[in-house]
mmCIF file of C-alpha atoms and ligand atoms in Angstrom:
data_model
loop_
_atom_site.group_PDB
_atom_site.id
_atom_site.type_symbol
_atom_site.label_atom_id
_atom_site.label_comp_id
_atom_site.label_asym_id
_atom_site.label_seq_id
_atom_site.Cartn_x
_atom_site.Cartn_y
_atom_site.Cartn_z
ATOM 1 C CA GLU M 573 -48.413 77.334 -68.129
ATOM 2 C CA LYS M 574 -48.378 75.971 -72.284
ATOM 3 C CA ARG M 575 -48.613 72.326 -72.058
ATOM 4 C CA TRP M 576 -46.791 71.797 -75.795
ATOM 5 C CA SER M 577 -43.629 73.644 -75.024
ATOM 6 C CA LEU M 578 -40.471 74.126 -73.681
ATOM 7 C CA ILE M 579 -39.940 77.854 -73.630
ATOM 8 C CA GLY M 580 -37.861 79.216 -71.365
ATOM 9 C CA MET M 581 -37.180 75.737 -69.523
ATOM 10 C CA THR M 582 -33.322 74.299 -68.910
ATOM 11 C CA ALA M 583 -31.613 71.117 -69.808
ATOM 12 C CA LEU M 584 -28.381 69.704 -69.047
ATOM 13 C CA VAL M 585 -27.930 66.416 -71.614
ATOM 14 C CA THR M 586 -25.159 64.264 -71.246
ATOM 15 C CA GLY M 587 -23.915 63.086 -75.146
ATOM 16 C CA GLY M 588 -25.142 65.182 -77.387
ATOM 17 C CA THR M 589 -22.683 65.520 -80.247
ATOM 18 C CA LYS M 590 -23.939 61.787 -81.121
ATOM 19 C CA GLY M 591 -26.879 59.737 -82.202
ATOM 20 C CA ILE M 592 -29.554 59.766 -80.100
ATOM 21 C CA GLY M 593 -27.584 62.879 -77.483
ATOM 22 C CA HIS M 594 -28.070 64.698 -80.534
ATOM 23 C CA ALA M 595 -31.069 64.131 -81.746
ATOM 24 C CA ILE M 596 -32.281 65.007 -77.923
ATOM 25 C CA VAL M 597 -30.607 68.134 -78.173
ATOM 26 C CA GLY M 598 -31.814 69.773 -81.511
ATOM 27 C CA GLU M 599 -35.693 68.449 -80.043
ATOM 28 C CA LEU M 600 -35.725 69.655 -77.279
ATOM 29 C CA ALA M 601 -34.531 73.234 -78.391
ATOM 30 C CA GLY M 602 -36.509 73.659 -81.409
ATOM 31 C CA LEU M 603 -39.313 73.002 -78.516
ATOM 32 C CA GLY M 604 -37.461 75.661 -76.722
ATOM 33 C CA ALA M 605 -35.399 74.785 -73.772
ATOM 34 C CA ILE M 606 -32.109 76.395 -73.100
ATOM 35 C CA ILE M 607 -29.625 73.431 -73.396
ATOM 36 C CA HIS M 608 -26.048 72.464 -72.041
ATOM 37 C CA THR M 609 -24.553 69.378 -73.149
ATOM 38 C CA CYS M 610 -21.088 67.593 -73.232
ATOM 39 C CA SER M 611 -19.055 65.501 -75.039
ATOM 40 C CA ARG M 612 -15.399 63.521 -74.299
ATOM 41 C CA ASN M 613 -14.478 64.995 -77.695
ATOM 42 C CA GLU M 614 -13.430 68.901 -78.021
ATOM 43 C CA THR M 615 -13.571 69.262 -81.806
ATOM 44 C CA GLU M 616 -16.665 67.436 -82.178
ATOM 45 C CA LEU M 617 -18.134 69.543 -79.428
ATOM 46 C CA ASN M 618 -17.491 72.882 -81.177
ATOM 47 C CA GLN M 619 -18.664 71.151 -84.426
ATOM 48 C CA ALA M 620 -22.120 70.888 -82.931
ATOM 49 C CA LEU M 621 -22.303 73.724 -80.829
ATOM 50 C CA ASN M 622 -21.706 75.836 -83.846
ATOM 51 C CA GLN M 623 -24.692 74.293 -85.997
ATOM 52 C CA TRP M 624 -26.958 74.725 -83.477
ATOM 53 C CA SER M 625 -26.407 78.187 -83.238
ATOM 54 C CA GLN M 626 -26.406 78.317 -87.172
ATOM 55 C CA LEU M 627 -30.794 76.631 -86.336
ATOM 56 C CA GLY M 628 -30.348 80.075 -83.915
ATOM 57 C CA PHE M 629 -31.015 77.332 -81.012
ATOM 58 C CA GLN M 630 -29.813 77.915 -77.818
ATOM 59 C CA VAL M 631 -26.814 75.410 -76.712
ATOM 60 C CA THR M 632 -23.558 75.635 -75.360
ATOM 61 C CA GLY M 633 -21.177 72.562 -74.102
ATOM 62 C CA SER M 634 -18.847 71.635 -72.146
ATOM 63 C CA VAL M 635 -15.698 68.916 -72.364
ATOM 64 C CA CYS M 636 -16.679 65.733 -69.664
ATOM 65 C CA ASP M 637 -15.925 62.204 -69.281
ATOM 66 C CA VAL M 638 -18.918 61.335 -67.418
ATOM 67 C CA SER M 639 -17.317 58.250 -66.743
ATOM 68 C CA VAL M 640 -14.483 60.325 -64.476
ATOM 69 C CA ARG M 641 -16.445 61.836 -60.939
ATOM 70 C CA GLY M 642 -14.247 64.655 -60.621
ATOM 71 C CA GLN M 643 -15.254 65.949 -64.361
ATOM 72 C CA ARG M 644 -19.089 65.772 -63.440
ATOM 73 C CA GLU M 645 -18.422 67.752 -60.356
ATOM 74 C CA LYS M 646 -17.365 70.230 -62.636
ATOM 75 C CA LEU M 647 -19.534 69.499 -64.848
ATOM 76 C CA MET M 648 -22.453 69.953 -62.812
ATOM 77 C CA GLU M 649 -21.051 74.051 -61.425
ATOM 78 C CA ASP M 650 -20.730 74.942 -65.085
ATOM 79 C CA VAL M 651 -24.769 74.092 -65.149
ATOM 80 C CA SER M 652 -25.357 75.543 -61.813
ATOM 81 C CA SER M 653 -23.833 78.727 -62.428
ATOM 82 C CA LEU M 654 -25.263 79.043 -66.164
ATOM 83 C CA PHE M 655 -28.543 78.402 -64.777
ATOM 84 C CA GLN M 656 -28.452 80.044 -62.042
ATOM 85 C CA GLY M 657 -28.618 76.769 -60.052
ATOM 86 C CA LYS M 658 -31.889 75.594 -61.654
ATOM 87 C CA LEU M 659 -32.608 72.840 -63.729
ATOM 88 C CA ASN M 660 -35.813 71.350 -65.203
ATOM 89 C CA ILE M 661 -34.661 68.365 -67.536
ATOM 90 C CA PHE M 662 -32.068 66.422 -67.568
ATOM 91 C CA VAL M 663 -31.470 63.556 -69.990
ATOM 92 C CA SER M 664 -28.832 61.071 -69.293
ATOM 93 C CA ASN M 665 -28.337 59.620 -72.642
ATOM 94 C CA ALA M 666 -24.311 59.155 -73.366
ATOM 95 C CA GLY M 667 -23.403 55.734 -72.517
ATOM 96 C CA THR M 668 -21.287 53.084 -74.767
ATOM 97 C CA ASN M 669 -21.107 48.550 -74.958
ATOM 98 C CA VAL M 670 -18.311 46.515 -75.135
ATOM 99 C CA ILE M 671 -18.696 43.709 -77.350
ATOM 100 C CA LYS M 672 -17.040 40.789 -76.214
ATOM 101 C CA PRO M 673 -18.443 37.238 -74.721
ATOM 102 C CA THR M 674 -18.628 36.917 -71.078
ATOM 103 C CA VAL M 675 -16.394 34.513 -70.314
ATOM 104 C CA GLU M 676 -14.009 37.775 -72.499
ATOM 105 C CA PHE M 677 -14.482 40.144 -70.313
ATOM 106 C CA THR M 678 -12.026 41.785 -68.457
ATOM 107 C CA ALA M 679 -11.689 43.677 -65.188
ATOM 108 C CA GLU M 680 -11.177 46.931 -67.259
ATOM 109 C CA ASP M 681 -14.295 46.461 -69.270
ATOM 110 C CA PHE M 682 -16.667 45.831 -66.413
ATOM 111 C CA SER M 683 -16.112 48.798 -64.441
ATOM 112 C CA PHE M 684 -15.665 51.065 -67.301
ATOM 113 C CA LEU M 685 -18.930 50.636 -68.460
ATOM 114 C CA MET M 686 -20.396 50.184 -64.631
ATOM 115 C CA SER M 687 -18.763 54.154 -64.623
ATOM 116 C CA THR M 688 -19.837 54.598 -67.752
ATOM 117 C CA ASN M 689 -23.430 53.838 -67.850
ATOM 118 C CA PHE M 690 -24.472 53.479 -64.306
ATOM 119 C CA GLU M 691 -22.441 55.561 -61.919
ATOM 120 C CA SER M 692 -21.888 58.319 -64.065
ATOM 121 C CA SER M 693 -25.997 58.650 -64.672
ATOM 122 C CA TYR M 694 -26.746 58.045 -60.295
ATOM 123 C CA HIS M 695 -24.037 60.521 -59.356
ATOM 124 C CA LEU M 696 -24.796 63.231 -61.921
ATOM 125 C CA CYS M 697 -28.752 62.874 -60.592
ATOM 126 C CA GLN M 698 -26.931 63.140 -57.220
ATOM 127 C CA LEU M 699 -25.320 66.697 -58.559
ATOM 128 C CA ALA M 700 -28.716 67.601 -60.035
ATOM 129 C CA HIS M 701 -30.923 67.132 -57.630
ATOM 130 C CA PRO M 702 -30.685 70.317 -55.591
ATOM 131 C CA LEU M 703 -30.845 72.150 -58.880
ATOM 132 C CA LEU M 704 -33.898 70.462 -60.122
ATOM 133 C CA LYS M 705 -35.800 70.998 -56.670
ATOM 134 C CA ALA M 706 -34.944 74.483 -56.604
ATOM 135 C CA SER M 707 -36.409 75.078 -60.237
ATOM 136 C CA GLY M 708 -39.761 73.887 -58.884
ATOM 137 C CA ASN M 709 -40.770 71.298 -61.404
ATOM 138 C CA GLY M 710 -38.030 68.965 -62.665
ATOM 139 C CA SER M 711 -37.544 65.846 -64.519
ATOM 140 C CA ILE M 712 -35.382 62.923 -65.288
ATOM 141 C CA VAL M 713 -34.990 60.867 -68.658
ATOM 142 C CA PHE M 714 -32.962 58.076 -68.721
ATOM 143 C CA ILE M 715 -31.641 56.869 -71.959
ATOM 144 C CA SER M 716 -32.115 53.207 -71.040
ATOM 145 C CA SER M 717 -32.657 50.378 -73.151
ATOM 146 C CA VAL M 718 -34.055 46.929 -74.583
ATOM 147 C CA ALA M 719 -31.393 45.030 -73.293
ATOM 148 C CA GLY M 720 -32.186 45.509 -69.487
ATOM 149 C CA VAL M 721 -35.548 44.995 -70.040
ATOM 150 C CA THR M 722 -35.374 41.648 -71.730
ATOM 151 C CA ALA M 723 -32.467 39.107 -72.281
ATOM 152 C CA PHE M 724 -29.943 38.589 -75.522
ATOM 153 C CA ASP M 725 -27.413 35.954 -75.993
ATOM 154 C CA ALA M 726 -24.891 38.815 -75.583
ATOM 155 C CA GLY M 727 -23.952 42.289 -74.047
ATOM 156 C CA THR M 728 -25.262 41.242 -70.314
ATOM 157 C CA VAL M 729 -22.631 43.290 -68.025
ATOM 158 C CA TYR M 730 -24.624 46.054 -70.689
ATOM 159 C CA ALA M 731 -27.557 45.293 -70.341
ATOM 160 C CA ALA M 732 -27.299 45.357 -66.322
ATOM 161 C CA THR M 733 -26.148 48.910 -66.151
ATOM 162 C CA LYS M 734 -29.601 49.406 -68.343
ATOM 163 C CA GLY M 735 -31.623 47.183 -66.197
ATOM 164 C CA ALA M 736 -30.034 48.544 -62.882
ATOM 165 C CA ILE M 737 -31.371 52.287 -64.221
ATOM 166 C CA ASN M 738 -34.267 51.020 -64.909
ATOM 167 C CA GLN M 739 -34.673 50.789 -61.250
ATOM 168 C CA VAL M 740 -33.290 52.825 -60.044
ATOM 169 C CA THR M 741 -35.862 55.150 -62.727
ATOM 170 C CA LYS M 742 -38.758 53.607 -60.114
ATOM 171 C CA ASN M 743 -37.403 54.244 -57.202
ATOM 172 C CA PHE M 744 -35.729 58.444 -57.539
ATOM 173 C CA ALA M 745 -39.652 59.026 -58.986
ATOM 174 C CA CYS M 746 -41.227 57.542 -54.897
ATOM 175 C CA GLU M 747 -38.249 59.078 -53.323
ATOM 176 C CA TRP M 748 -38.162 62.831 -55.130
ATOM 177 C CA ALA M 749 -41.967 63.347 -55.557
ATOM 178 C CA LYS M 750 -41.874 64.971 -52.879
ATOM 179 C CA ASP M 751 -39.564 67.702 -54.831
ATOM 180 C CA ASN M 752 -41.643 67.731 -57.417
ATOM 181 C CA ILE M 753 -39.114 65.372 -59.789
ATOM 182 C CA ARG M 754 -40.087 63.355 -62.256
ATOM 183 C CA THR M 755 -38.002 60.299 -63.671
ATOM 184 C CA ASN M 756 -38.634 58.395 -66.850
ATOM 185 C CA SER M 757 -37.046 55.903 -69.130
ATOM 186 C CA ILE M 758 -37.064 55.582 -72.799
ATOM 187 C CA ALA M 759 -35.637 51.996 -73.675
ATOM 188 C CA PRO M 760 -34.769 52.463 -77.303
ATOM 189 C CA GLY M 761 -34.410 49.308 -79.541
ATOM 190 C CA LEU M 762 -31.836 48.782 -82.709
ATOM 191 C CA ILE M 763 -31.206 52.453 -83.521
ATOM 192 C CA ARG M 764 -29.247 53.915 -86.571
ATOM 193 C CA THR M 765 -25.785 55.794 -84.333
ATOM 194 C CA PRO M 766 -22.497 55.880 -85.013
ATOM 195 C CA LEU M 767 -22.498 52.992 -81.591
ATOM 196 C CA ASN M 768 -23.172 50.235 -84.144
ATOM 197 C CA GLU M 769 -22.513 52.137 -87.449
ATOM 198 C CA GLU M 770 -20.349 48.539 -87.484
ATOM 199 C CA ALA M 771 -23.253 46.379 -86.167
ATOM 200 C CA LEU M 772 -25.340 47.406 -89.342
ATOM 201 C CA LYS M 773 -22.891 46.775 -91.328
ATOM 202 C CA ASP M 774 -23.664 43.116 -90.680
ATOM 203 C CA GLU M 775 -26.571 42.768 -93.160
ATOM 204 C CA GLU M 776 -26.646 39.349 -92.052
ATOM 205 C CA PHE M 777 -27.297 40.482 -88.693
ATOM 206 C CA VAL M 778 -29.923 43.524 -89.765
ATOM 207 C CA LYS M 779 -31.789 41.087 -91.779
ATOM 208 C CA SER M 780 -32.305 38.192 -88.908
ATOM 209 C CA PHE M 781 -32.765 41.292 -86.357
ATOM 210 C CA THR M 782 -34.661 43.074 -88.641
ATOM 211 C CA SER M 783 -36.947 40.111 -88.598
ATOM 212 C CA ARG M 784 -38.091 39.598 -85.241
ATOM 213 C CA ILE M 785 -39.283 43.190 -84.991
ATOM 214 C CA PRO M 786 -43.206 43.669 -86.124
ATOM 215 C CA LEU M 787 -42.255 46.955 -87.994
ATOM 216 C CA ARG M 788 -39.825 45.311 -89.180
ATOM 217 C CA ARG M 789 -36.404 48.412 -89.681
ATOM 218 C CA VAL M 790 -34.019 48.999 -87.527
ATOM 219 C CA GLY M 791 -35.263 52.871 -85.542
ATOM 220 C CA ASN M 792 -33.923 56.552 -86.134
ATOM 221 C CA PRO M 793 -32.400 58.888 -83.110
ATOM 222 C CA LYS M 794 -35.439 60.752 -84.156
ATOM 223 C CA GLU M 795 -37.788 58.237 -83.363
ATOM 224 C CA ILE M 796 -36.616 58.578 -79.751
ATOM 225 C CA SER M 797 -35.890 62.724 -79.333
ATOM 226 C CA SER M 798 -39.482 63.185 -79.926
ATOM 227 C CA ILE M 799 -40.927 60.995 -77.202
ATOM 228 C CA VAL M 800 -38.449 61.603 -75.138
ATOM 229 C CA ALA M 801 -39.539 65.674 -75.485
ATOM 230 C CA TYR M 802 -42.891 64.647 -74.424
ATOM 231 C CA LEU M 803 -41.718 63.007 -70.903
ATOM 232 C CA CYS M 804 -40.106 66.644 -70.366
ATOM 233 C CA LEU M 805 -43.429 68.831 -71.399
ATOM 234 C CA PRO M 806 -45.987 70.044 -69.071
ATOM 235 C CA ALA M 807 -48.431 67.919 -71.521
ATOM 236 C CA ALA M 808 -46.660 64.714 -69.330
ATOM 237 C CA SER M 809 -47.198 66.246 -65.537
ATOM 238 C CA TYR M 810 -48.567 62.901 -64.061
ATOM 239 C CA VAL M 811 -45.907 60.707 -65.569
ATOM 240 C CA THR M 812 -43.407 59.446 -63.667
ATOM 241 C CA GLY M 813 -42.072 55.626 -62.526
ATOM 242 C CA GLN M 814 -42.377 54.746 -66.253
ATOM 243 C CA ILE M 815 -39.926 52.898 -68.317
ATOM 244 C CA ILE M 816 -40.627 53.367 -72.352
ATOM 245 C CA CYS M 817 -39.928 51.304 -75.002
ATOM 246 C CA VAL M 818 -39.846 52.757 -78.093
ATOM 247 C CA ASP M 819 -38.607 49.709 -80.458
ATOM 248 C CA GLY M 820 -40.483 49.174 -83.020
ATOM 249 C CA GLY M 821 -42.078 45.959 -81.069
ATOM 250 C CA ILE M 822 -39.816 43.686 -80.570
ATOM 251 C CA THR M 823 -40.176 43.261 -76.677
ATOM 252 C CA VAL M 824 -43.918 42.629 -77.369
ATOM 253 C CA ASN M 825 -43.002 40.343 -79.968
ATOM 254 C CA GLY M 826 -43.947 36.194 -78.132
ATOM 255 C CA PHE M 827 -43.329 34.433 -80.981
ATOM 256 C CA TYR M 828 -40.249 35.434 -83.244
HETATM 257 P P1 LIG F 383 -22.898 57.166 -79.968
HETATM 258 O O1 LIG F 383 -22.207 56.417 -78.969
HETATM 259 O O2 LIG F 383 -23.653 57.696 -80.972
HETATM 260 O O3 LIG F 383 -23.007 58.409 -79.558
HETATM 261 C C1 LIG F 383 -22.781 58.957 -77.115
HETATM 262 C C2 LIG F 383 -22.696 60.335 -77.462
HETATM 263 O O4 LIG F 383 -22.269 59.835 -75.766
HETATM 264 C C3 LIG F 383 -21.381 60.504 -78.028
HETATM 265 O O5 LIG F 383 -22.000 62.486 -78.294
HETATM 266 C C4 LIG F 383 -20.780 60.367 -76.971
HETATM 267 O O6 LIG F 383 -19.466 61.756 -77.496
HETATM 268 C C5 LIG F 383 -21.187 60.797 -76.419
HETATM 269 N N1 LIG F 383 -20.338 59.989 -74.774
HETATM 270 C C6 LIG F 383 -19.274 58.985 -75.006
HETATM 271 N N2 LIG F 383 -19.266 58.303 -73.366
HETATM 272 C C7 LIG F 383 -19.107 59.533 -73.383
HETATM 273 C C8 LIG F 383 -18.356 59.780 -72.084
HETATM 274 N N3 LIG F 383 -17.610 59.187 -71.115
HETATM 275 N N4 LIG F 383 -18.979 61.055 -71.525
HETATM 276 C C9 LIG F 383 -19.460 62.500 -71.916
HETATM 277 N N5 LIG F 383 -19.658 61.697 -72.760
HETATM 278 C C10 LIG F 383 -19.931 60.787 -73.414
HETATM 279 O O7 LIG F 383 -24.418 56.506 -79.060
HETATM 280 P P2 LIG F 383 -26.329 55.539 -79.122
HETATM 281 O O8 LIG F 383 -26.239 57.797 -79.299
HETATM 282 O O9 LIG F 383 -26.792 55.028 -80.031
HETATM 283 O O10 LIG F 383 -26.332 55.685 -77.291
HETATM 284 C C11 LIG F 383 -26.785 56.883 -77.026
HETATM 285 C C12 LIG F 383 -27.331 55.772 -75.793
HETATM 286 O O11 LIG F 383 -28.380 55.626 -76.234
HETATM 287 C C13 LIG F 383 -26.438 55.225 -74.715
HETATM 288 O O12 LIG F 383 -27.431 55.265 -73.181
HETATM 289 C C14 LIG F 383 -27.003 53.834 -75.761
HETATM 290 O O13 LIG F 383 -26.615 53.203 -75.022
HETATM 291 C C15 LIG F 383 -28.793 54.014 -75.635
HETATM 292 N N6 LIG F 383 -29.067 53.106 -76.032
HETATM 293 C C16 LIG F 383 -29.024 53.078 -77.940
HETATM 294 C C17 LIG F 383 -29.137 51.848 -78.789
HETATM 295 C C18 LIG F 383 -28.781 52.137 -80.015
HETATM 296 O O14 LIG F 383 -29.328 51.084 -80.587
HETATM 297 N N7 LIG F 383 -28.143 52.851 -80.585
HETATM 298 C C19 LIG F 383 -30.382 51.784 -77.815
HETATM 299 C C20 LIG F 383 -30.844 51.127 -77.331
HETATM 300 C C21 LIG F 383 -29.965 52.053 -76.188
HETATM 301 P P3 LIG F 383 -18.145 61.280 -77.288
HETATM 302 O O15 LIG F 383 -17.450 59.293 -77.150
HETATM 303 O O16 LIG F 383 -17.161 62.481 -78.037
HETATM 304 O O17 LIG F 383 -17.903 61.645 -75.717
#
């Protein structure tokens, strides 16, 4: 077994067409993994698949809205038939945010965020479990957020979905260790992606936020994908149940 290679391993990465998910697909494929990804937009999915195929990467994709139960079931059926019932790596990355103060949050906003960010991750793990177990060597990586580790004065439901994922990370690590499945979370800080393109145009916001980050800058998707890849490698075989903040140090800066 090669300690620093993913050659021959199979992976499912949700939300691979943009931002952090796009970087994760590239990173894992570059290390030799065979990947399936998904997103809701077919045109963007096909564009991304074409790019990867030109780079020589083995990536396939399905249109799937992970907030919908039936579509999650269909996605895992596709994965199972593609990879002969076995999966080494599941990266639960697809997620979003609804930026509104709590007093303006509607019932629809609440259930949209809970199903997109939390229920999708939980249920896809349930569906992936037999495949991960059958591979003999499984790794789940959740893309959580520092918002679920520490508290800000906004984004309460988003933070709750990520806090829930952080707890599930620890429980699955205990529950599924016997099946040789490791489970970890990456909690990114502020990363430059289409998700927060608008917020990052606000220079005042960026200035005040980065002034509290020890490394004094916004991160980029490749700074997240590298550690996701590490967690999936044989080299990380003793790492499970961990929530790793990749945030330029913001969560340890007590004096901002
Ligand atoms: P982007 O919005 O830039 O990209 C999200 C990706 O997920 C796209 O490919 C999108 O494609 C897909 N996606 C979104 N919703 C769904 C859905 N319901 N079903 C299937 N695919 C979906 O987001 P980021 O890359 O910024 O975020 C990725 C993850 O990282 C999220 O979980 C987010 O919470 C987390 N994160 C991000 C941070 C940041 O600063 N950017 C910080 C901390 C955590 P499409 O829209 O076509 O479906």
